[in-house]
mmCIF file of C-alpha atoms and ligand atoms in Angstrom:
data_model
loop_
_atom_site.group_PDB
_atom_site.id
_atom_site.type_symbol
_atom_site.label_atom_id
_atom_site.label_comp_id
_atom_site.label_asym_id
_atom_site.label_seq_id
_atom_site.Cartn_x
_atom_site.Cartn_y
_atom_site.Cartn_z
ATOM 1 C CA MET A 3 50.531 -45.180 53.100
ATOM 2 C CA ARG A 4 47.281 -46.425 53.423
ATOM 3 C CA LYS A 5 44.560 -43.157 53.953
ATOM 4 C CA TYR A 6 40.460 -45.156 54.620
ATOM 5 C CA VAL A 7 37.074 -44.339 55.926
ATOM 6 C CA ILE A 8 34.813 -46.262 57.350
ATOM 7 C CA MET A 9 31.195 -46.139 57.576
ATOM 8 C CA GLY A 10 28.245 -47.803 58.757
ATOM 9 C CA VAL A 11 25.415 -47.179 61.512
ATOM 10 C CA GLN A 12 26.227 -47.345 64.889
ATOM 11 C CA GLY A 13 26.288 -51.382 65.414
ATOM 12 C CA SER A 14 27.900 -52.381 61.775
ATOM 13 C CA GLY A 15 31.022 -53.200 63.295
ATOM 14 C CA LYS A 16 32.660 -50.312 62.225
ATOM 15 C CA GLY A 17 34.743 -50.164 65.164
ATOM 16 C CA THR A 18 35.671 -53.690 64.919
ATOM 17 C CA GLN A 19 36.421 -53.976 61.074
ATOM 18 C CA SER A 20 38.673 -50.671 61.670
ATOM 19 C CA GLN A 21 40.743 -52.374 64.290
ATOM 20 C CA LEU A 22 41.390 -55.927 62.630
ATOM 21 C CA LEU A 23 42.572 -53.558 59.591
ATOM 22 C CA ALA A 24 44.782 -51.222 61.718
ATOM 23 C CA ALA A 25 46.405 -54.092 63.423
ATOM 24 C CA ASP A 26 47.048 -55.370 60.559
ATOM 25 C CA LEU A 27 48.697 -52.645 58.070
ATOM 26 C CA ASP A 28 49.684 -50.498 61.145
ATOM 27 C CA LEU A 29 47.047 -48.311 60.232
ATOM 28 C CA ALA A 30 46.378 -45.557 63.604
ATOM 29 C CA HIS A 31 42.564 -45.749 63.583
ATOM 30 C CA ILE A 32 40.881 -43.273 64.425
ATOM 31 C CA SER A 33 37.575 -42.781 66.495
ATOM 32 C CA VAL A 34 35.716 -39.574 66.247
ATOM 33 C CA GLY A 35 33.342 -41.343 68.439
ATOM 34 C CA ASP A 36 35.805 -42.895 71.091
ATOM 35 C CA ILE A 37 37.441 -39.548 71.664
ATOM 36 C CA PHE A 38 34.392 -38.288 72.495
ATOM 37 C CA ARG A 39 33.774 -41.369 75.014
ATOM 38 C CA TRP A 40 37.061 -40.716 76.886
ATOM 39 C CA ASN A 41 36.704 -37.528 77.139
ATOM 40 C CA VAL A 42 32.456 -37.815 78.708
ATOM 41 C CA GLN A 43 34.915 -40.929 80.893
ATOM 42 C CA ASN A 44 37.367 -38.453 82.174
ATOM 43 C CA HIS A 45 34.880 -35.345 82.488
ATOM 44 C CA THR A 46 36.947 -33.099 80.421
ATOM 45 C CA LYS A 47 35.591 -30.009 79.211
ATOM 46 C CA MET A 48 34.519 -31.334 75.894
ATOM 47 C CA GLY A 49 33.067 -34.001 77.472
ATOM 48 C CA ALA A 50 30.724 -31.469 79.362
ATOM 49 C CA GLN A 51 30.129 -30.210 76.177
ATOM 50 C CA VAL A 52 29.010 -33.352 74.246
ATOM 51 C CA ARG A 53 27.694 -35.802 76.758
ATOM 52 C CA ARG A 54 24.116 -34.485 76.326
ATOM 53 C CA VAL A 55 23.794 -34.552 72.600
ATOM 54 C CA MET A 56 25.985 -37.410 72.227
ATOM 55 C CA ALA A 57 23.571 -39.515 75.077
ATOM 56 C CA ALA A 58 20.536 -38.155 72.667
ATOM 57 C CA GLY A 59 21.953 -39.712 69.467
ATOM 58 C CA GLU A 60 21.799 -36.570 68.020
ATOM 59 C CA LEU A 61 25.797 -35.289 65.797
ATOM 60 C CA VAL A 62 28.100 -32.952 67.919
ATOM 61 C CA GLY A 63 28.412 -29.412 66.247
ATOM 62 C CA ASP A 64 30.545 -29.560 62.791
ATOM 63 C CA ASP A 65 33.395 -26.806 64.135
ATOM 64 C CA LEU A 66 34.002 -29.070 67.264
ATOM 65 C CA VAL A 67 34.159 -32.281 65.051
ATOM 66 C CA GLU A 68 36.295 -30.697 62.612
ATOM 67 C CA SER A 69 38.903 -29.288 65.049
ATOM 68 C CA VAL A 70 38.944 -32.881 66.407
ATOM 69 C CA VAL A 71 39.746 -34.386 63.781
ATOM 70 C CA GLN A 72 42.549 -32.222 62.744
ATOM 71 C CA ALA A 73 43.906 -31.978 65.884
ATOM 72 C CA ARG A 74 44.178 -36.134 65.670
ATOM 73 C CA LEU A 75 45.234 -36.159 62.468
ATOM 74 C CA THR A 76 48.246 -32.945 63.273
ATOM 75 C CA GLU A 77 49.810 -35.837 66.034
ATOM 76 C CA HIS A 78 51.081 -37.572 62.616
ATOM 77 C CA ASP A 79 51.392 -40.952 64.323
ATOM 78 C CA TRP A 80 50.544 -42.994 61.259
ATOM 79 C CA ASN A 81 53.090 -43.167 59.033
ATOM 80 C CA PHE A 82 51.568 -46.208 57.727
ATOM 81 C CA GLY A 83 48.243 -44.505 56.874
ATOM 82 C CA PHE A 84 45.706 -44.068 58.803
ATOM 83 C CA ILE A 85 41.338 -45.662 59.248
ATOM 84 C CA ILE A 86 39.204 -43.154 60.242
ATOM 85 C CA ASP A 87 35.631 -44.578 61.586
ATOM 86 C CA GLY A 88 32.488 -41.900 62.775
ATOM 87 C CA PHE A 89 34.030 -39.470 60.464
ATOM 88 C CA PRO A 90 32.578 -37.764 58.183
ATOM 89 C CA ARG A 91 29.028 -37.724 58.860
ATOM 90 C CA ASN A 92 27.388 -34.831 56.905
ATOM 91 C CA ARG A 93 27.947 -33.118 54.149
ATOM 92 C CA ARG A 94 30.214 -30.619 55.160
ATOM 93 C CA GLN A 95 31.961 -32.929 57.291
ATOM 94 C CA ALA A 96 33.027 -34.579 54.154
ATOM 95 C CA GLU A 97 33.625 -31.428 52.235
ATOM 96 C CA PHE A 98 36.110 -30.182 54.767
ATOM 97 C CA PHE A 99 37.946 -33.990 55.017
ATOM 98 C CA LEU A 100 38.275 -34.082 50.859
ATOM 99 C CA GLU A 101 39.389 -30.723 50.706
ATOM 100 C CA THR A 102 42.164 -31.938 53.464
ATOM 101 C CA TYR A 103 43.192 -35.203 52.466
ATOM 102 C CA ASP A 104 43.963 -37.874 49.571
ATOM 103 C CA ILE A 105 41.319 -40.919 50.722
ATOM 104 C CA ASP A 106 42.057 -44.116 49.245
ATOM 105 C CA ALA A 107 39.044 -46.069 50.107
ATOM 106 C CA ILE A 108 35.669 -45.380 51.584
ATOM 107 C CA ILE A 109 34.379 -48.687 53.258
ATOM 108 C CA VAL A 110 30.856 -48.747 53.799
ATOM 109 C CA LEU A 111 29.230 -51.493 56.016
ATOM 110 C CA ASP A 112 25.437 -52.403 55.114
ATOM 111 C CA LEU A 113 23.115 -53.771 57.566
ATOM 112 C CA PRO A 114 19.857 -53.776 57.679
ATOM 113 C CA ASP A 115 18.133 -51.779 60.383
ATOM 114 C CA SER A 116 16.491 -54.489 62.368
ATOM 115 C CA GLU A 117 19.667 -56.560 62.537
ATOM 116 C CA ILE A 118 21.128 -52.933 63.782
ATOM 117 C CA ARG A 119 18.453 -52.666 66.395
ATOM 118 C CA ARG A 120 19.373 -56.005 67.585
ATOM 119 C CA ARG A 121 23.033 -55.641 67.939
ATOM 120 C CA VAL A 122 22.854 -52.267 69.491
ATOM 121 C CA LEU A 123 20.438 -53.019 72.637
ATOM 122 C CA ASN A 124 22.565 -56.292 73.489
ATOM 123 C CA ARG A 125 25.513 -54.381 73.363
ATOM 124 C CA ARG A 126 27.739 -53.859 77.050
ATOM 125 C CA LEU A 127 30.647 -52.430 77.896
ATOM 126 C CA CYS A 128 32.968 -52.687 80.486
ATOM 127 C CA VAL A 129 33.458 -49.561 82.968
ATOM 128 C CA GLY A 130 36.823 -51.077 83.810
ATOM 129 C CA CYS A 131 38.941 -51.915 80.531
ATOM 130 C CA GLY A 132 36.227 -50.301 78.175
ATOM 131 C CA ILE A 133 36.183 -53.874 75.925
ATOM 132 C CA ASN A 134 32.924 -54.047 74.392
ATOM 133 C CA TYR A 135 30.376 -57.666 74.945
ATOM 134 C CA ASN A 136 27.308 -58.328 73.238
ATOM 135 C CA LEU A 137 24.610 -60.457 74.762
ATOM 136 C CA ILE A 138 23.949 -62.485 71.892
ATOM 137 C CA ASP A 139 27.427 -64.159 70.962
ATOM 138 C CA SER A 140 29.801 -62.299 72.861
ATOM 139 C CA THR A 141 28.590 -62.955 76.409
ATOM 140 C CA PRO A 142 30.630 -62.780 79.441
ATOM 141 C CA ALA A 143 31.550 -66.096 81.990
ATOM 142 C CA VAL A 144 29.974 -64.582 84.779
ATOM 143 C CA PRO A 145 26.718 -62.469 83.736
ATOM 144 C CA GLY A 146 27.246 -58.741 84.069
ATOM 145 C CA ARG A 147 31.132 -58.672 85.013
ATOM 146 C CA CYS A 148 33.700 -58.560 82.293
ATOM 147 C CA ASP A 149 36.054 -61.701 81.963
ATOM 148 C CA ALA A 150 38.792 -59.827 81.450
ATOM 149 C CA CYS A 151 39.201 -57.275 84.547
ATOM 150 C CA GLY A 152 36.320 -58.477 86.074
ATOM 151 C CA GLY A 153 34.773 -54.877 85.526
ATOM 152 C CA GLU A 154 31.248 -53.788 85.671
ATOM 153 C CA LEU A 155 29.281 -54.491 82.260
ATOM 154 C CA THR A 156 27.131 -51.086 81.565
ATOM 155 C CA THR A 157 24.922 -50.180 78.573
ATOM 156 C CA ARG A 158 26.079 -47.176 76.644
ATOM 157 C CA GLU A 159 24.381 -44.441 77.183
ATOM 158 C CA ASP A 160 23.208 -43.799 73.881
ATOM 159 C CA ASP A 161 22.562 -48.045 73.299
ATOM 160 C CA THR A 162 18.411 -46.718 73.919
ATOM 161 C CA GLU A 163 15.843 -47.157 71.684
ATOM 162 C CA GLU A 164 15.097 -43.736 71.432
ATOM 163 C CA ALA A 165 18.663 -42.467 70.452
ATOM 164 C CA LEU A 166 19.049 -45.407 68.188
ATOM 165 C CA ALA A 167 15.834 -44.223 66.791
ATOM 166 C CA VAL A 168 17.350 -40.611 66.284
ATOM 167 C CA ARG A 169 21.065 -41.748 64.927
ATOM 168 C CA LEU A 170 19.300 -44.107 62.506
ATOM 169 C CA ARG A 171 17.397 -41.533 61.140
ATOM 170 C CA THR A 172 20.201 -39.294 61.316
ATOM 171 C CA TYR A 173 22.735 -41.670 59.630
ATOM 172 C CA HIS A 174 19.879 -41.982 56.523
ATOM 173 C CA GLU A 175 18.995 -38.351 56.410
ATOM 174 C CA LYS A 176 22.400 -37.041 56.566
ATOM 175 C CA THR A 177 25.115 -39.529 56.426
ATOM 176 C CA ASN A 178 23.927 -41.844 53.444
ATOM 177 C CA PRO A 179 24.162 -38.399 50.999
ATOM 178 C CA VAL A 180 27.365 -38.015 51.681
ATOM 179 C CA LEU A 181 28.390 -41.672 50.158
ATOM 180 C CA ASP A 182 27.158 -39.860 46.724
ATOM 181 C CA LEU A 183 29.418 -37.485 46.903
ATOM 182 C CA PHE A 184 32.528 -39.922 47.760
ATOM 183 C CA ARG A 185 31.060 -42.000 44.756
ATOM 184 C CA ARG A 186 31.148 -39.359 42.254
ATOM 185 C CA LYS A 187 35.022 -38.829 43.400
ATOM 186 C CA GLU A 188 36.610 -41.901 45.613
ATOM 187 C CA TYR A 189 36.622 -45.350 45.380
ATOM 188 C CA VAL A 190 33.686 -46.573 47.477
ATOM 189 C CA ILE A 191 33.593 -50.171 48.361
ATOM 190 C CA THR A 192 30.679 -51.494 50.115
ATOM 191 C CA VAL A 193 30.115 -55.004 52.464
ATOM 192 C CA ASP A 194 27.607 -56.976 54.028
ATOM 193 C CA ALA A 195 28.131 -56.307 57.800
ATOM 194 C CA ARG A 196 25.782 -59.663 58.362
ATOM 195 C CA PRO A 197 28.297 -62.355 58.516
ATOM 196 C CA VAL A 198 30.764 -63.291 61.643
ATOM 197 C CA PRO A 199 33.371 -60.381 61.848
ATOM 198 C CA GLU A 200 36.378 -62.033 60.447
ATOM 199 C CA ALA A 201 34.042 -63.367 56.961
ATOM 200 C CA VAL A 202 32.880 -58.883 56.730
ATOM 201 C CA GLN A 203 36.939 -58.053 57.134
ATOM 202 C CA ALA A 204 37.858 -61.234 54.641
ATOM 203 C CA GLU A 205 35.835 -59.644 52.206
ATOM 204 C CA ILE A 206 36.802 -56.127 52.853
ATOM 205 C CA ARG A 207 40.505 -57.070 52.272
ATOM 206 C CA GLN A 208 39.468 -58.725 49.251
ATOM 207 C CA GLN A 209 37.771 -55.551 47.670
ATOM 208 C CA LEU A 210 39.698 -53.538 48.754
ATOM 209 C CA GLY A 211 42.560 -56.006 46.422
ATOM 210 C CA LEU A 212 44.834 -56.994 50.086
ATOM 211 C CA SER A 213 46.423 -60.173 50.972
ATOM 212 C CA PRO A 214 43.736 -62.279 53.122
ATOM 213 C CA GLN A 215 44.574 -62.267 56.772
ATOM 214 C CA LYS A 216 47.171 -63.846 58.931
ATOM 215 C CA PRO A 217 45.658 -66.361 61.152
ATOM 216 C CA GLN A 218 46.711 -64.679 64.344
ATOM 217 C CA ASP A 219 45.545 -61.457 63.726
ATOM 218 C CA SER A 220 41.926 -62.817 63.790
ATOM 219 C CA GLN A 221 43.026 -64.546 66.960
ATOM 220 C CA ASP A 222 44.308 -61.740 68.858
ATOM 221 C CA SER A 223 41.633 -59.075 68.003
ATOM 222 C CA GLN A 224 38.600 -61.095 69.194
ATOM 223 C CA ASN A 225 36.797 -58.973 71.375
ATOM 224 C CA SER A 226 40.547 -58.313 73.160
ATOM 225 C CA GLN A 227 41.313 -54.901 71.386
ATOM 226 C CA GLU A 228 43.457 -52.918 74.089
ATOM 227 C CA PRO A 229 41.644 -49.435 73.674
ATOM 228 C CA GLN A 230 44.846 -46.780 72.191
ATOM 229 C CA GLU A 231 45.689 -44.622 74.355
ATOM 230 C CA SER A 232 47.314 -42.302 71.355
ATOM 231 C CA GLN A 233 43.476 -41.949 70.470
ATOM 232 C CA LYS A 234 42.141 -40.726 73.910
ATOM 233 C CA SER A 235 39.904 -43.447 73.366
ATOM 234 C CA GLN A 236 37.893 -46.286 75.604
ATOM 235 C CA GLY A 237 35.274 -48.139 74.851
ATOM 236 C CA SER A 238 36.885 -50.052 71.765
ATOM 237 C CA GLN A 239 34.244 -51.936 70.253
ATOM 238 C CA GLY A 240 34.649 -55.574 70.165
ATOM 239 C CA SER A 241 33.100 -58.149 68.026
ATOM 240 C CA GLY A 242 29.956 -57.571 65.978
ATOM 241 C CA SER A 243 29.074 -55.231 68.520
ATOM 242 C CA ALA A 244 30.208 -51.794 67.152
HETATM 243 P P1 AMP B 460 30.004 -43.810 67.019
HETATM 244 O O1 AMP B 460 30.454 -44.164 68.212
HETATM 245 O O2 AMP B 460 30.680 -43.584 66.116
HETATM 246 O O3 AMP B 460 28.506 -43.734 66.789
HETATM 247 O O4 AMP B 460 29.723 -42.006 67.965
HETATM 248 C C1 AMP B 460 28.822 -41.550 69.044
HETATM 249 C C2 AMP B 460 28.459 -40.288 68.976
HETATM 250 O O5 AMP B 460 29.494 -39.130 69.363
HETATM 251 C C3 AMP B 460 27.659 -39.937 68.007
HETATM 252 O O6 AMP B 460 26.427 -40.503 67.876
HETATM 253 C C4 AMP B 460 27.808 -38.532 67.568
HETATM 254 O O7 AMP B 460 27.102 -37.662 68.714
HETATM 255 C C5 AMP B 460 28.839 -38.602 68.121
HETATM 256 N N1 AMP B 460 30.096 -38.380 66.899
HETATM 257 C C6 AMP B 460 30.764 -38.955 66.558
HETATM 258 N N2 AMP B 460 31.491 -38.608 65.389
HETATM 259 C C7 AMP B 460 30.967 -37.814 64.814
HETATM 260 C C8 AMP B 460 30.676 -37.013 63.666
HETATM 261 N N3 AMP B 460 31.948 -37.323 62.650
HETATM 262 N N4 AMP B 460 30.088 -36.009 63.233
HETATM 263 C C9 AMP B 460 29.285 -35.123 64.897
HETATM 264 N N5 AMP B 460 28.703 -36.093 65.695
HETATM 265 C C10 AMP B 460 29.662 -37.112 66.104
#
């Protein structure tokens, strides 16, 4: 049983790296942002509650976030463990989490703000199947159309200059201090997120003491992750775009 947390600013590749690790180790990939996005896209009551906050790049309230995480983890579909992405994001969430679960490692993806801006503003999402593209190195064959389903590619509502500025500030002010808390209690590894996704994955595995990834796993994972129904998520993060 392995329990990991992955942290990093939006655009650092958390989704992509989580999916690569989860697919290989049979972990449940739990993305709080994906759960919220699914609710927004499906017009649920929770979606209505979080939509404006998300679009502005702000953090959703702790009570709601904690209940979502708790509900997700009580599904107990994680016999081999889980990797949780996008949580915790502040001190209160971290304390709540550490009280409840023994975490094996915190994976921190490190990326300069300038590169984050470049990645996030070039990110596109298929409205049909949720695959992510970026217009830097995974452009679709037909501009504006998904290679897999032909759906329209749109920009995520929170991938704007304004929302990004808020998210970066929030990350530096609220999420970075969480790392100090983790460093005292847990096993934190920091990985340079600038290289291509496969190289970042190899570095994560090496630092976690795992064997190198089998070649077919990296092939499968390139821009082709199916959203996981059990996570009620749409918009899995594709190659280098998360
Ligand atoms: P993400 O895809 O992880 O960047 O999350 C997208 C958005 O969902 C964030 O900008 C927040 O509005 C919200 N969100 C996701 N995770 C959390 C969290 N742990 N705490 C508060 N808000 C969150």
